[in-house]
Each structure stands twice: as structure tokens, then as C-alpha cells.
């Protein structure tokens, strides 16, 4: 899929945007945002951005502060599951 974005030339010049770099950055922002929202996983981010390893993907996600939401309720459920697992051993 190809998407076109209109940006006034004076703003593009002010931001010192090169077409190739701009396209890549927009793609990175789309990938990070959709990962944050839980719409795609790390494997899809890796494919979208053509990273060579999952470690490169994780490094990118960390740099973008793209963390999956993890609430206190999620933590409590995980703690309960661990306690239950340890009690059965």
C-alpha cells in the first residue's frame, strides 16, 4: 500500500526532511503506535520495518517508548497465577 502525505514545502525545509527519511519515520511512528495499542505484535513491527532480528525490534520499541499497557490488575492476575502454580508443585 502506498500513502501520500501533503506537507507544505516551507515546513518540510524547516524540518530538514528528506523524502526517504520522512517516509521511514512515518512508518516507524505507525508501527510504534499500533504496537502500543495492541493492534500488532512485535513480529509485525519487525516485518513492517524490515528488522533483521527480534532484538533490533525490541530496541526500536524501547527507543520509541512503545510499551504494551500493563495495569495493576494485570500484575495482580499474574501474581495470583504464580501463587496458584507454585501451590500445585
CSV table of C-alpha atoms in Angstrom, one decimal:
chain,number,residue,atom,x,y,z
A,1,UNK,CA,0.0,0.0,0.0
A,2,UNK,CA,1.3,3.4,-0.8
A,3,UNK,CA,0.2,6.5,1.1
A,4,UNK,CA,0.8,10.1,0.1
A,5,UNK,CA,1.2,12.9,2.7
A,6,UNK,CA,0.9,16.5,1.8
A,7,UNK,CA,3.3,18.8,3.7
A,8,UNK,CA,4.0,22.4,2.9
A,9,UNK,CA,7.5,22.8,1.4
A,10,UNK,CA,8.5,25.5,3.8
A,11,UNK,CA,7.7,23.3,6.8
A,12,UNK,CA,9.5,20.3,5.2
A,13,UNK,CA,12.5,22.5,4.6
A,14,UNK,CA,12.4,23.8,8.2
A,15,UNK,CA,12.3,20.3,9.5
A,16,UNK,CA,15.1,19.3,7.0
A,17,UNK,CA,13.1,16.3,5.9
A,18,UNK,CA,14.4,14.2,3.1
A,19,UNK,CA,11.7,12.2,1.3
A,20,UNK,CA,13.3,8.8,2.1
A,21,UNK,CA,13.9,9.6,5.8
A,22,UNK,CA,10.4,11.1,6.1
A,23,UNK,CA,8.7,8.0,4.7
A,24,UNK,CA,10.7,5.8,7.0
A,25,UNK,CA,9.9,7.9,10.1
A,26,UNK,CA,6.2,7.9,9.4
A,27,UNK,CA,6.3,4.1,9.0
A,28,UNK,CA,8.1,3.8,12.3
A,29,UNK,CA,5.5,6.0,14.1
A,30,UNK,CA,2.7,4.0,12.6
A,31,UNK,CA,4.3,0.7,13.8
A,32,UNK,CA,5.1,2.0,17.3
A,33,UNK,CA,1.6,3.5,17.8
A,34,UNK,CA,-0.2,0.3,16.6
A,35,UNK,CA,2.0,-1.8,18.8
A,36,UNK,CA,1.2,0.4,21.8
A,37,UNK,CA,-2.5,-0.1,21.2
A,38,UNK,CA,-2.1,-3.8,20.9
A,39,UNK,CA,-3.2,-3.9,17.3
A,40,UNK,CA,0.0,-5.6,16.1
A,41,UNK,CA,2.7,-7.6,17.8
A,42,UNK,CA,6.5,-7.4,17.7
A,43,UNK,CA,6.6,-9.8,14.8
A,44,UNK,CA,4.5,-7.5,12.7
A,45,UNK,CA,6.6,-4.5,13.7
A,46,UNK,CA,9.7,-6.4,12.6
A,47,UNK,CA,8.2,-7.2,9.3
A,48,UNK,CA,6.9,-3.6,8.7
A,49,UNK,CA,10.3,-2.1,9.4
A,50,UNK,CA,12.4,-5.0,7.9
A,51,UNK,CA,14.5,-5.5,11.1
A,52,UNK,CA,17.0,-8.4,10.9
A,53,UNK,CA,16.3,-9.7,14.5
A,54,UNK,CA,13.8,-9.5,17.3
A,55,UNK,CA,16.4,-7.8,19.4
A,56,UNK,CA,16.6,-5.0,16.9
A,57,UNK,CA,12.8,-4.8,17.1
A,58,UNK,CA,12.8,-4.7,20.9
A,59,UNK,CA,15.5,-2.0,20.8
A,60,UNK,CA,13.4,0.1,18.4
A,61,UNK,CA,10.2,-0.3,20.6
A,62,UNK,CA,12.2,0.6,23.7
A,63,UNK,CA,13.6,3.7,22.0
A,64,UNK,CA,10.1,4.7,20.9
A,65,UNK,CA,8.7,4.0,24.4
A,66,UNK,CA,6.2,1.7,22.8
A,67,UNK,CA,5.2,-0.5,25.8
A,68,UNK,CA,2.1,-2.6,25.9
A,69,UNK,CA,-0.3,-1.5,28.6
A,70,UNK,CA,0.1,-3.4,31.8
A,71,UNK,CA,-2.1,-2.4,34.6
A,72,UNK,CA,-2.1,-3.1,38.3
A,73,UNK,CA,-5.0,-5.5,37.7
A,74,UNK,CA,-2.8,-7.4,35.1
A,75,UNK,CA,0.0,-7.6,37.7
A,76,UNK,CA,-2.4,-8.9,40.4
A,77,UNK,CA,-3.6,-11.6,38.0
A,78,UNK,CA,-0.1,-12.6,37.2
A,79,UNK,CA,0.8,-12.8,40.9
A,80,UNK,CA,-2.3,-14.9,41.6
A,81,UNK,CA,-1.4,-17.3,38.7
A,82,UNK,CA,2.2,-17.7,40.0
A,83,UNK,CA,0.9,-18.4,43.5
A,84,UNK,CA,-1.5,-21.0,42.2
A,85,UNK,CA,1.2,-22.6,40.1
A,86,UNK,CA,3.6,-22.8,43.0
A,87,UNK,CA,0.9,-24.2,45.3
A,88,UNK,CA,0.4,-27.2,42.9
A,89,UNK,CA,4.0,-28.2,43.0
